[in-house]
C-alpha atoms as an extended CHARMM CRD file, in Angstrom:
* protein
*
        85  EXT
         1         1  MET       CA            -10.5020000000      -20.4860000000       29.0310000000  PROA      1               0.0000000000
         2         2  ASN       CA             -6.8810000000      -20.6730000000       28.9940000000  PROA      2               0.0000000000
         3         3  LEU       CA             -4.5190000000      -17.8750000000       27.8100000000  PROA      3               0.0000000000
         4         4  LYS       CA             -3.3310000000      -19.4090000000       24.5270000000  PROA      4               0.0000000000
         5         5  THR       CA             -7.1340000000      -19.7450000000       23.4200000000  PROA      5               0.0000000000
         6         6  TRP       CA             -7.8410000000      -16.1750000000       24.5650000000  PROA      6               0.0000000000
         7         7  LEU       CA             -4.6890000000      -14.7440000000       22.8150000000  PROA      7               0.0000000000
         8         8  ASN       CA             -5.5290000000      -16.6310000000       19.5370000000  PROA      8               0.0000000000
         9         9  CYS       CA             -9.4970000000      -15.3140000000       19.3760000000  PROA      9               0.0000000000
        10        10  GLU       CA             -8.4860000000      -11.7470000000       18.2940000000  PROA      10              0.0000000000
        11        11  ARG       CA             -5.7900000000      -10.2140000000       16.3340000000  PROA      11              0.0000000000
        12        12  GLY       CA             -3.4470000000       -8.0970000000       18.4280000000  PROA      12              0.0000000000
        13        13  ARG       CA             -3.9870000000       -9.6780000000       21.8600000000  PROA      13              0.0000000000
        14        14  TYR       CA             -0.4130000000      -10.8900000000       22.3030000000  PROA      14              0.0000000000
        15        15  ALA       CA              1.2940000000       -7.3200000000       21.7170000000  PROA      15              0.0000000000
        16        16  ALA       CA             -1.3670000000       -5.9110000000       23.6780000000  PROA      16              0.0000000000
        17        17  LEU       CA             -0.8230000000       -8.1280000000       26.7190000000  PROA      17              0.0000000000
        18        18  ALA       CA              3.0500000000       -8.0320000000       26.2710000000  PROA      18              0.0000000000
        19        19  ALA       CA              2.7850000000       -4.2820000000       26.6660000000  PROA      19              0.0000000000
        20        20  HSD       CA              0.5740000000       -4.3440000000       29.3730000000  PROA      20              0.0000000000
        21        21  LEU       CA              2.6340000000       -6.7580000000       31.3150000000  PROA      21              0.0000000000
        22        22  ASP       CA              6.1390000000       -4.9060000000       29.8460000000  PROA      22              0.0000000000
        23        23  ILE       CA              7.5050000000       -8.0860000000       28.5640000000  PROA      23              0.0000000000
        24        24  SER       CA              8.8570000000       -8.8990000000       25.2620000000  PROA      24              0.0000000000
        25        25  ALA       CA              6.6180000000      -10.3020000000       22.2550000000  PROA      25              0.0000000000
        26        26  GLY       CA              9.0630000000      -13.4620000000       22.7090000000  PROA      26              0.0000000000
        27        27  ARG       CA              8.4790000000      -13.7850000000       26.3140000000  PROA      27              0.0000000000
        28        28  MET       CA              4.7130000000      -13.4480000000       25.7180000000  PROA      28              0.0000000000
        29        29  SER       CA              4.7560000000      -16.5700000000       23.3550000000  PROA      29              0.0000000000
        30        30  GLN       CA              6.6910000000      -18.5130000000       25.9840000000  PROA      30              0.0000000000
        31        31  ILE       CA              4.2520000000      -17.7780000000       28.5200000000  PROA      31              0.0000000000
        32        32  ALA       CA              1.5250000000      -18.7550000000       26.2120000000  PROA      32              0.0000000000
        33        33  ASP       CA              3.2040000000      -21.8160000000       25.5520000000  PROA      33              0.0000000000
        34        34  ASP       CA              4.6140000000      -22.6880000000       29.1130000000  PROA      34              0.0000000000
        35        35  GLY       CA              1.9690000000      -21.2770000000       31.3180000000  PROA      35              0.0000000000
        36        36  VAL       CA              1.6260000000      -17.8760000000       33.2140000000  PROA      36              0.0000000000
        37        37  PRO       CA              4.4000000000      -17.0510000000       35.9270000000  PROA      37              0.0000000000
        38        38  ASN       CA              2.2810000000      -16.4080000000       39.3780000000  PROA      38              0.0000000000
        39        39  LYS       CA              3.7800000000      -12.8330000000       39.4060000000  PROA      39              0.0000000000
        40        40  TYR       CA              1.4950000000      -12.0600000000       36.0370000000  PROA      40              0.0000000000
        41        41  MET       CA             -1.4180000000      -14.2510000000       36.8760000000  PROA      41              0.0000000000
        42        42  GLU       CA             -3.4270000000      -11.3000000000       38.5530000000  PROA      42              0.0000000000
        43        43  ALA       CA             -2.6520000000       -9.0020000000       35.8910000000  PROA      43              0.0000000000
        44        44  VAL       CA             -3.5160000000      -11.4570000000       32.9170000000  PROA      44              0.0000000000
        45        45  ARG       CA             -6.8570000000      -12.0600000000       34.7260000000  PROA      45              0.0000000000
        46        46  ASP       CA             -7.6990000000       -8.6370000000       35.0550000000  PROA      46              0.0000000000
        47        47  PHE       CA             -6.6200000000       -7.7090000000       31.3990000000  PROA      47              0.0000000000
        48        48  THR       CA             -8.7760000000      -10.2120000000       30.1680000000  PROA      48              0.0000000000
        49        49  ASP       CA            -11.5830000000       -9.2980000000       32.1930000000  PROA      49              0.0000000000
        50        50  GLY       CA            -11.5160000000      -12.5260000000       34.1320000000  PROA      50              0.0000000000
        51        51  GLU       CA            -11.9510000000      -14.5170000000       30.9350000000  PROA      51              0.0000000000
        52        52  VAL       CA             -8.7130000000      -16.2340000000       32.1060000000  PROA      52              0.0000000000
        53        53  THR       CA             -9.2240000000      -17.5020000000       35.3480000000  PROA      53              0.0000000000
        54        54  LEU       CA             -6.6960000000      -17.7740000000       37.9090000000  PROA      54              0.0000000000
        55        55  GLU       CA             -7.9570000000      -21.4770000000       38.3410000000  PROA      55              0.0000000000
        56        56  SER       CA             -7.1100000000      -21.8820000000       34.6260000000  PROA      56              0.0000000000
        57        57  MET       CA             -3.7970000000      -20.6200000000       34.9310000000  PROA      57              0.0000000000
        58        58  VAL       CA             -2.7180000000      -22.6350000000       37.9520000000  PROA      58              0.0000000000
        59        59  ARG       CA             -4.1440000000      -25.7460000000       36.4030000000  PROA      59              0.0000000000
        60        60  GLU       CA             -2.3140000000      -25.4640000000       33.4630000000  PROA      60              0.0000000000
        61        61  ARG       CA              1.0360000000      -24.6490000000       35.1370000000  PROA      61              0.0000000000
        62        62  ALA       CA              0.4430000000      -27.6960000000       37.0080000000  PROA      62              0.0000000000
        63        63  GLU       CA             -0.2630000000      -29.9530000000       34.0700000000  PROA      63              0.0000000000
        64        64  ARG       CA              2.7600000000      -28.6650000000       32.1720000000  PROA      64              0.0000000000
        65        65  ALA       CA              5.1190000000      -29.0440000000       35.2450000000  PROA      65              0.0000000000
        66        66  ARG       CA              3.8360000000      -32.7510000000       35.5500000000  PROA      66              0.0000000000
        67        67  ARG       CA              4.5740000000      -33.2840000000       31.7430000000  PROA      67              0.0000000000
        68        68  HSD       CA              7.9560000000      -31.6800000000       31.8790000000  PROA      68              0.0000000000
        69        69  VAL       CA              9.8600000000      -32.9720000000       34.9630000000  PROA      69              0.0000000000
        70        70  PRO       CA             13.4720000000      -32.2690000000       34.2180000000  PROA      70              0.0000000000
        71        71  VAL       CA             15.9760000000      -34.9220000000       34.3720000000  PROA      71              0.0000000000
        72        72  THR       CA             18.7800000000      -34.5340000000       36.7100000000  PROA      72              0.0000000000
        73        73  ARG       CA             21.8630000000      -36.2600000000       36.8180000000  PROA      73              0.0000000000
        74        74  SER       CA             21.1230000000      -37.9880000000       40.3640000000  PROA      74              0.0000000000
        75        75  SER       CA             17.8940000000      -38.7320000000       38.9030000000  PROA      75              0.0000000000
        76        76  ALA       CA             19.0520000000      -40.2370000000       35.8670000000  PROA      76              0.0000000000
        77        77  ALA       CA             21.8130000000      -41.9860000000       37.8620000000  PROA      77              0.0000000000
        78        78  PHE       CA             19.0610000000      -43.5440000000       40.0570000000  PROA      78              0.0000000000
        79        79  ALA       CA             16.7550000000      -44.7460000000       37.1130000000  PROA      79              0.0000000000
        80        80  GLU       CA             20.0460000000      -46.0100000000       35.2070000000  PROA      80              0.0000000000
        81        81  PRO       CA             19.9810000000      -49.5500000000       36.8400000000  PROA      81              0.0000000000
        82        82  LEU       CA             16.2370000000      -49.8420000000       36.8910000000  PROA      82              0.0000000000
        83        83  LEU       CA             16.3520000000      -49.4330000000       33.0710000000  PROA      83              0.0000000000
        84        84  GLY       CA             19.3180000000      -51.9350000000       32.5140000000  PROA      84              0.0000000000
        85        85  ARG       CA             21.8900000000      -49.4970000000       31.6040000000  PROA      85              0.0000000000
């Protein structure tokens, strides 16, 4: 199960996990949307009694990273001639 699904299964889970990780509610929301940073993965797995697995967290981060590749100035400059700009 992914983290966002687990968090939405029961009222209060966002706040409880945020308190456990010692982060703000806003940061917890970011993590739910963007994926769990490596430094929190084991704590999240343990807090969820293994319902959110390390494999699901790693997979989710990898998928999001592939979809959200940042465009840098150098990559944009490289792409402009290819795009006919």
